[in-house]
Coordinates of C-alpha atoms in Angstrom, one line a residue:
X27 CA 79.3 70.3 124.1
X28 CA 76.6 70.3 126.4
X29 CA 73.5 72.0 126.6
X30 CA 74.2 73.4 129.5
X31 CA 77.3 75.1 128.5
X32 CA 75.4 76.1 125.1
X33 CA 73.1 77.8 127.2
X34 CA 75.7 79.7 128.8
X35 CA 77.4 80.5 125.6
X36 CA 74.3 82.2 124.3
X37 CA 73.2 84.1 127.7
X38 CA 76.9 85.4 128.2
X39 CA 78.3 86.0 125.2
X40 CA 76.1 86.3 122.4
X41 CA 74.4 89.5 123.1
X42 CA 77.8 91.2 123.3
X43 CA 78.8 90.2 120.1
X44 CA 77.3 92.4 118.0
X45 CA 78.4 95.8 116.5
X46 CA 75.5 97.8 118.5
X47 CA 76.9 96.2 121.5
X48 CA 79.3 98.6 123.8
X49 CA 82.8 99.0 123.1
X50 CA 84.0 97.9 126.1
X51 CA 81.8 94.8 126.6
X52 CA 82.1 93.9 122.9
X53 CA 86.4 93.6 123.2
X54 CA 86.4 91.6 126.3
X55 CA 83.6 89.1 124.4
X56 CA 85.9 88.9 120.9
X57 CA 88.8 88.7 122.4
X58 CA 87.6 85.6 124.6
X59 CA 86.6 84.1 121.5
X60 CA 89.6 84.5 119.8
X61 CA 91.4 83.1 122.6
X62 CA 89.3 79.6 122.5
X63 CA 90.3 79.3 118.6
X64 CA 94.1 77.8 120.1
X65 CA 92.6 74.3 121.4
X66 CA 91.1 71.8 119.0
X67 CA 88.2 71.8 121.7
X68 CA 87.3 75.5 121.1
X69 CA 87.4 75.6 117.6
X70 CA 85.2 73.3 117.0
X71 CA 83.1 74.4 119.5
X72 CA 82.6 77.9 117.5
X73 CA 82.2 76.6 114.5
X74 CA 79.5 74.3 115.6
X75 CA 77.2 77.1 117.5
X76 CA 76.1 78.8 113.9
X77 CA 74.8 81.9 115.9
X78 CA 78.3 82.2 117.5
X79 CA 80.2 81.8 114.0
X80 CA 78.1 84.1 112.7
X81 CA 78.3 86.7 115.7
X82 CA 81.9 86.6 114.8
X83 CA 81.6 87.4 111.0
X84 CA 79.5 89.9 111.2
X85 CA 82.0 91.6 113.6
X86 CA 84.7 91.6 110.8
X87 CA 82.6 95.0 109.7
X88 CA 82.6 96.7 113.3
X89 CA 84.4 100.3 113.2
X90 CA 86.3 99.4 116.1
X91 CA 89.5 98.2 114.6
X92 CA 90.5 95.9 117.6
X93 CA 87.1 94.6 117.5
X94 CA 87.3 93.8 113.9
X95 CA 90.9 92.7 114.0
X96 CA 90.0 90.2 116.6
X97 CA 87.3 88.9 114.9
X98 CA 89.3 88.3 111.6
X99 CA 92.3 86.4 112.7
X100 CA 89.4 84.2 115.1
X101 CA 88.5 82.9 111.3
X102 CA 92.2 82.7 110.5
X103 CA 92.7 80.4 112.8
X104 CA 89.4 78.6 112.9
X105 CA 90.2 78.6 108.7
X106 CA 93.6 76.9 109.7
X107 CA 91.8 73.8 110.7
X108 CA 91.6 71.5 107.8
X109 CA 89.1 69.2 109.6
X110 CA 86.7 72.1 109.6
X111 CA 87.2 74.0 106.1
X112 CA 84.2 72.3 104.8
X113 CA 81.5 72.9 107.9
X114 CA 82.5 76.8 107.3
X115 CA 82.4 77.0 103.9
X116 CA 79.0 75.4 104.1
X117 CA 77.8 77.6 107.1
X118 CA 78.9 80.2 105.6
X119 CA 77.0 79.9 102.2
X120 CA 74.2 82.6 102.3
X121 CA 75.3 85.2 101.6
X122 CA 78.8 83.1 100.1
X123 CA 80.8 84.6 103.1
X124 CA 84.4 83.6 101.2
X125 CA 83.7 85.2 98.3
X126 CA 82.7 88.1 99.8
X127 CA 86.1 88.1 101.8
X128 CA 87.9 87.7 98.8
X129 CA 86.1 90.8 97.2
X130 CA 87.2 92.6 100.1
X131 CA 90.9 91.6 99.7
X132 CA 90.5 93.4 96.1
X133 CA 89.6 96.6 97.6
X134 CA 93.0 98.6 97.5
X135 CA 91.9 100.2 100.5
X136 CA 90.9 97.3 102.6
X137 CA 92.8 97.7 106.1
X138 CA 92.4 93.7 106.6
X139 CA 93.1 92.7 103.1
X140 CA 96.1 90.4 104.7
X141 CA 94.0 89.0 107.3
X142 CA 91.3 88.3 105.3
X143 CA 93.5 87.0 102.4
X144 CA 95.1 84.5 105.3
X145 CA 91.5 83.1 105.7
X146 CA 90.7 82.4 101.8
X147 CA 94.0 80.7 101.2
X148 CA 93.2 78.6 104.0
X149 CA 90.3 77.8 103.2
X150 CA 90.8 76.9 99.1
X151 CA 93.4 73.9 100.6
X152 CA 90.7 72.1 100.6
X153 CA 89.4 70.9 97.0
X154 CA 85.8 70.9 97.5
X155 CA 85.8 74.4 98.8
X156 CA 88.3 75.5 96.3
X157 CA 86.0 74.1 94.1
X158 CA 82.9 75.7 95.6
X159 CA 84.3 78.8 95.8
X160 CA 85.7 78.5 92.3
X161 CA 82.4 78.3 91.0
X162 CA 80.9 81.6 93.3
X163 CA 83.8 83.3 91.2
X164 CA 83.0 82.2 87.4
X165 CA 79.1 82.4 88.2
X166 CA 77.7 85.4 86.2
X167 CA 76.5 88.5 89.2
X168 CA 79.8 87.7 90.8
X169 CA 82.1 90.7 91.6
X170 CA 85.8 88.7 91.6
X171 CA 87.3 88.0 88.3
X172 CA 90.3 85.9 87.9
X173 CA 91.7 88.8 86.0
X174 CA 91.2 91.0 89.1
X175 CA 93.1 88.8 91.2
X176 CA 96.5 88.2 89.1
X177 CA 96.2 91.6 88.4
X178 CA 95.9 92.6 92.6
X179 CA 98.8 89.8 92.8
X180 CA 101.3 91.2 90.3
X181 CA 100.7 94.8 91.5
X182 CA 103.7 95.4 94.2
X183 CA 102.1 98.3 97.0
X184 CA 98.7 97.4 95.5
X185 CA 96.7 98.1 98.8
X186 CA 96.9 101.4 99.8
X187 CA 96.9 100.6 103.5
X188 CA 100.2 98.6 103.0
X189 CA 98.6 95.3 103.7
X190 CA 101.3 93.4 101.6
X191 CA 98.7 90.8 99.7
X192 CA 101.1 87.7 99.7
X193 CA 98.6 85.2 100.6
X194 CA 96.8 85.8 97.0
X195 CA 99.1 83.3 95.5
X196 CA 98.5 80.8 97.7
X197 CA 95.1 81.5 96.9
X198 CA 95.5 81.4 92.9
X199 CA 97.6 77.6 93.4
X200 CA 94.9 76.9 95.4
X201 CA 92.1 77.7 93.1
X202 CA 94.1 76.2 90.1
X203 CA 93.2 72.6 91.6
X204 CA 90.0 73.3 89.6
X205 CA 89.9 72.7 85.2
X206 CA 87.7 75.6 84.8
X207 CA 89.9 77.8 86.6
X208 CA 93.1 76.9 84.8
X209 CA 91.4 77.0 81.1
X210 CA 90.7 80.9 82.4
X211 CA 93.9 81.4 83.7
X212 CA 94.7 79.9 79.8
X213 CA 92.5 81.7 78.0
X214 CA 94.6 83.4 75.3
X215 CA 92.8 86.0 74.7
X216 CA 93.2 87.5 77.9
X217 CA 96.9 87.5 78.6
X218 CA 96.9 86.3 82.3
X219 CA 99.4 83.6 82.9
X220 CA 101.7 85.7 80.8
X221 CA 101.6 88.2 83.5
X222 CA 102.5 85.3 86.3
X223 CA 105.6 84.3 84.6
X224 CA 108.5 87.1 86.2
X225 CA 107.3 86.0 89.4
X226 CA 109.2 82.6 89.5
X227 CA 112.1 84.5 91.1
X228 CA 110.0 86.8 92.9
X229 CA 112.7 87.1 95.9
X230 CA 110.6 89.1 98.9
X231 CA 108.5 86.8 99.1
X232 CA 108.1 82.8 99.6
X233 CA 104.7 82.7 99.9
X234 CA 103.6 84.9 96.7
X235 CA 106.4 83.0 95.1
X236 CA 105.8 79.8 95.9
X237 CA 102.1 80.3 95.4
X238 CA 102.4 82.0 91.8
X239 CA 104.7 78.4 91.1
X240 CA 102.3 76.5 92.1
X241 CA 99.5 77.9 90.2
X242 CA 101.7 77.6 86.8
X243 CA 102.7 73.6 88.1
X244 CA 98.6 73.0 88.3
X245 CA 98.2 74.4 84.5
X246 CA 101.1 72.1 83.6
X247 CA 98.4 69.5 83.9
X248 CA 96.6 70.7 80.8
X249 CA 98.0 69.0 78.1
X250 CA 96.1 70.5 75.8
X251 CA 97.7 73.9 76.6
X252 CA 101.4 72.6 76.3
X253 CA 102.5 73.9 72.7
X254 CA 100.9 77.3 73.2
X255 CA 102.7 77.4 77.1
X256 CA 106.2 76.3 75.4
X257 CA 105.6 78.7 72.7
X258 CA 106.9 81.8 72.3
X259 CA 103.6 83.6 73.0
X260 CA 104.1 82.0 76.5
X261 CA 107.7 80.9 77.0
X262 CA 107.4 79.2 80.3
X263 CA 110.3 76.8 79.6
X264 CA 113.0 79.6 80.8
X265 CA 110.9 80.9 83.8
X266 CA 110.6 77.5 85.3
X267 CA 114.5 76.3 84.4
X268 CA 115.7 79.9 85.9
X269 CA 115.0 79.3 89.5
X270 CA 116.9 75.7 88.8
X271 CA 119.9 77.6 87.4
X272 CA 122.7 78.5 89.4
X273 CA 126.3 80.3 88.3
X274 CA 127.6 77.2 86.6
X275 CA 129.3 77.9 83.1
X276 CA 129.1 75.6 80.1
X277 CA 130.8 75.2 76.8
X278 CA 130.2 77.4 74.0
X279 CA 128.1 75.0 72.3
X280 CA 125.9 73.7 75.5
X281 CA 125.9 77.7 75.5
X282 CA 124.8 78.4 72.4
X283 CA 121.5 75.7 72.7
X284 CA 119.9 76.9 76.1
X285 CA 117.2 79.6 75.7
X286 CA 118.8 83.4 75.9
X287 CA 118.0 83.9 79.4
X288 CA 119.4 81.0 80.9
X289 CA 122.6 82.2 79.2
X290 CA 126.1 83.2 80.9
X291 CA 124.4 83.9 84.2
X292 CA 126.4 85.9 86.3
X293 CA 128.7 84.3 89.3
X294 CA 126.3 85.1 91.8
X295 CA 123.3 83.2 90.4
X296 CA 121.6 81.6 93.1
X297 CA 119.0 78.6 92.7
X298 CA 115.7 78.6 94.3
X299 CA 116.4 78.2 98.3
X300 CA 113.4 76.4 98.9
X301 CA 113.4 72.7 98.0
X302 CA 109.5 72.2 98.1
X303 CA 109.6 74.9 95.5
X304 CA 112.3 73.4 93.6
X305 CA 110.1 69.9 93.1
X306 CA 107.1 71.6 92.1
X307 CA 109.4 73.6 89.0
X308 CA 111.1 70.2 88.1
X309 CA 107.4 68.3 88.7
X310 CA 106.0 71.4 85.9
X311 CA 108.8 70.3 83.0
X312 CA 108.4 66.6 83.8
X313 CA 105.0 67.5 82.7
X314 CA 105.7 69.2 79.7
X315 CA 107.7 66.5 78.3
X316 CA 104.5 64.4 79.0
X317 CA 104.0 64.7 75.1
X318 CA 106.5 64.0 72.3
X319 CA 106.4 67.5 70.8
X320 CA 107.1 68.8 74.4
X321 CA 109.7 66.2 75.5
X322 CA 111.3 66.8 72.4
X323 CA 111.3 70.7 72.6
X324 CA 112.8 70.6 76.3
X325 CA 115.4 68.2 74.9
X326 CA 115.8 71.0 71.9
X327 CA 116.4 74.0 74.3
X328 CA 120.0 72.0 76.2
X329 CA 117.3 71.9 79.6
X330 CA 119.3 68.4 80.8
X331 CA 122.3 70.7 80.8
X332 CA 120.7 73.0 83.8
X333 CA 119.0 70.0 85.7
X334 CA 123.0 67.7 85.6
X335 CA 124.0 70.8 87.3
X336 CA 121.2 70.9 89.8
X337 CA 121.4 67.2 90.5
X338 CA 125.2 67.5 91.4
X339 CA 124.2 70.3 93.7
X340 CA 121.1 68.9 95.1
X341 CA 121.0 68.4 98.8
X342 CA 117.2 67.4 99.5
X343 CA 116.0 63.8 99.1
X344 CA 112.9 64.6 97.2
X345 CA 114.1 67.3 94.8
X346 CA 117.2 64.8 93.6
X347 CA 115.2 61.8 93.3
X348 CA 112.5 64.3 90.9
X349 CA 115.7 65.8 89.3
X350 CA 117.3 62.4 88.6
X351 CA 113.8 61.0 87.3
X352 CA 113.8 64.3 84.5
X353 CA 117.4 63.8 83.6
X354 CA 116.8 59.9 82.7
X355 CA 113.5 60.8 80.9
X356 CA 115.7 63.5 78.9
X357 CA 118.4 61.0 77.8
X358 CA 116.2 58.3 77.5
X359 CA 115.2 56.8 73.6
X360 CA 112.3 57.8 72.8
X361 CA 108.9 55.3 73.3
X362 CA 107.8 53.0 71.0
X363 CA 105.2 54.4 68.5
X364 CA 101.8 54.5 69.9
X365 CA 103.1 55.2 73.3
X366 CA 105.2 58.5 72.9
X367 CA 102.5 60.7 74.4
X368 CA 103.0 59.3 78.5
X369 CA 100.1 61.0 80.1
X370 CA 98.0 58.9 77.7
X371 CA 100.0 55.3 78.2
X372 CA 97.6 52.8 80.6
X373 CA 99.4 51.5 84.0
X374 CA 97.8 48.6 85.2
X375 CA 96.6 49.0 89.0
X376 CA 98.1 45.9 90.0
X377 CA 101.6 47.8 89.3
X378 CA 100.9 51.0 90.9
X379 CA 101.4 49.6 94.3
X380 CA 104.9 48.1 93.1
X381 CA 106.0 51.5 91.4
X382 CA 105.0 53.2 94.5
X383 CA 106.8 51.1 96.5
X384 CA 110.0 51.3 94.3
X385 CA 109.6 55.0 94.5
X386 CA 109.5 55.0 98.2
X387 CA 112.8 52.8 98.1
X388 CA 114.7 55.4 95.8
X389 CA 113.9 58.1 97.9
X390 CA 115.3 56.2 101.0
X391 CA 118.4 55.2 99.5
X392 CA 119.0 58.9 98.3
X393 CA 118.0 60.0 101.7
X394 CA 121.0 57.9 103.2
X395 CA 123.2 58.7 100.6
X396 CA 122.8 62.0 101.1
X397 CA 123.2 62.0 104.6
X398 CA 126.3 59.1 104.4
X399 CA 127.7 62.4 102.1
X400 CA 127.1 65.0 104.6
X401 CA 128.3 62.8 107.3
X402 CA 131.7 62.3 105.1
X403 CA 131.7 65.8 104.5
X404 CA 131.3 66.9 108.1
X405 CA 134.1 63.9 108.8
X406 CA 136.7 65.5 106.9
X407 CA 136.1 68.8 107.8
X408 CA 136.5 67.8 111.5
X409 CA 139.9 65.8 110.6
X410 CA 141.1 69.2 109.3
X411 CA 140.3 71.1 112.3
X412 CA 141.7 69.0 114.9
X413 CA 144.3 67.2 113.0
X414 CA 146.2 69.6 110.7
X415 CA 149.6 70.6 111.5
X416 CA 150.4 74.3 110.5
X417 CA 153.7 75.3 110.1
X418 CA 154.4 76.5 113.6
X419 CA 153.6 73.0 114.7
X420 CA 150.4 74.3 116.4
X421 CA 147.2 72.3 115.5
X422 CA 144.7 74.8 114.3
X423 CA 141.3 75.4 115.7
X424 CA 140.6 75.3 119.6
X425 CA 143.5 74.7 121.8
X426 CA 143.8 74.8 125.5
X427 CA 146.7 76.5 127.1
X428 CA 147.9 75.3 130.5
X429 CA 147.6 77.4 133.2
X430 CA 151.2 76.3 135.0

């Protein structure tokens, strides 16, 4: 940027962005703004003029809805930039603009709750801001709670102005990337991840959903945490083998093994539809068999059962191969004493490349084998179509009659 065109900036456009500024005047000025946020060029260009940036937040609070409407989904989409999440948060910092935001969203009557939840959950992708803003949140005078926001999350038609607060789980995976936000979101005393748990299967809405599984995958991590998550204080075994689980039936005695809820599920069971989703629920139990007692209690409660079903039905590349990796680790012999708790066992660096690169290989050969399957699939199904006589000697499908 030049200083000529800084200049110009400043003159033009700055003294109409303010919320003393006329209606009129103050629209046109936003809505330009907004309009440079879809080229790479622009936003970075706003976000490096601090008075301009600033201009724009301040304008979140104008009365004049369009004005303020404008001005949020400008930081929506300057927040969608990952290459500038850390200049804003850091911009931004006095007053900590974020947090305030996310106050905001906690407000059941806050008309831009979704808009400004859009901007946070961008934002928190990023670790060191998740982590910055993590902090602003556990710091003493602060006015969010982690409480507050599972409790804003689980509450459907929270926000009286029908602002549908979605992007709070994104937010809440995001924010688990950080230990000291987990061990709260832990905390037995205060009943909080037990609250998460229905919302595994929560069906209108793939972004709550997917960010509510996300959040319970990241406190999967905490080893310590795994006998009080498996127990029955907790139970998270069933809520994360239920969205696996489709209308299969077993044997009385494979029955009789799996937890209660994962039993005689009715015919129209479906599994989780989306396959990121599905990774991220198988990635959460291969952690919780990352100790003995855990591996051992998995193994205890018939999961292989569920995920042999799941493999067979599997269709994407990634969750098979994490599928097929579970399954072997459940009917595997256990480790040699002194190495049964895995998250603890040493890998030498010089064979993480060549595990890496073996893992890259499985997941192209089940790539092309799934695909060689479809492609069979899609084979025989044409060879039906074209090439099946039915028994008025008529091939069925498309046919052309001739017109003499």
């Amino acid at each position: 940027m030049d200083a000529a065109k800084l200049q110009h900036v400043q003159k033009e456009l700055l003294p109409f962005l303010k919320i003393d500024a006329r209606v009129d005047v103050k629209s046109v000025a936003i809505r330009y703004i907004l309009e440079m946020t879809g080229t790479k060029e622009g936003r970075e260009f706003i976000v490096m003029v601090n008075k301009l940036l600033k201009a724009v937040v301040d304008l979140t609070l104008d009365p004049e809805h369009d004005v303020s409407r404008d001005s949020y989904l400008t930081l929506v989409n300057l927040s969608a930039d990952e290459n500038l999440s850390w200049k804003l948060m850091t911009t931004l910092s006095e007053p900590p603009f974020f947090h305030e935001l996310l106050r905001r969203v906690l407000e059941p009557n806050c008309r831009w709750a979704d808009e400004a939840s859009s901007i946070v959950a961008n934002i928190t992708r990023s670790t060191p801001c998740a982590s910055r803003l993590s902090g602003q949140i556990l710091a003493e005078n602060s006015k969010v709670t982690m409480e507050g926001i599972v409790n804003a999350l689980c509450t459907v038609n929270y926000n009286a102005k029908k602002a549908y607060l979605h992007h709070l789980g994104p937010i809440l995976s995001n924010l688990t990337q950080v230990p000291s936000i987990r061990k709260i979101i832990m905390d037995k005393n205060r009943c909080i991840v037990q609250k998460l748990m229905p919302f595994t299967e929560f069906s209108s809405s793939l972004t709550r959903r997917g960010g509510i599984i996300g959040a319970l995958h990241n406190c999967c991590f905490e080893y310590d945490f795994h006998p009080w998550l498996l127990s029955d204080e907790v139970d998270i075994l069933p809520r994360l083998l239920l969205p696996l689980a489709g209308p299969e039936e077993f044997d009385d005695d494979d029955m009789d093994k799996l937890p209660v809820d994962l039993q005689y599920l009715p015919p129209e069971k479906m599994r989780e539809s989306d396959p990121d989703l599905r990774v991220m629920l198988i990635e959460s139990i291969h952690q919780l068999c990352s100790t003995q007692a855990g591996r051992l209690y998995v193994k205890n409660k018939n999961a292989y059962v569920i995920l042999r079903e799941l493999h067979k039905w599997e269709k994407d590349a990634s969750a098979k191969l994490a599928c097929q990796k579970l399954c072997e680790l459940l009917i595997m012999d256990e480790p040699a004493p002194g190495m049964e708790d895995l998250h603890n066992v040493d890998i030498p660096e010089d064979l993480v490349p060549k595990f890496e690169k073996m893992d890259a290989a499985l997941l192209k050969d089940m790539e092309e084998e799934l695909e060689g399957n479809e492609a069979d699939v899609n084979n025989d199904i044409s060879k039906e179509i074209d090439g099946k006589d039915n028994e008025g000697g008529l091939k069925s499908g498309l046919y052309r009659v001739d017109q003499n």
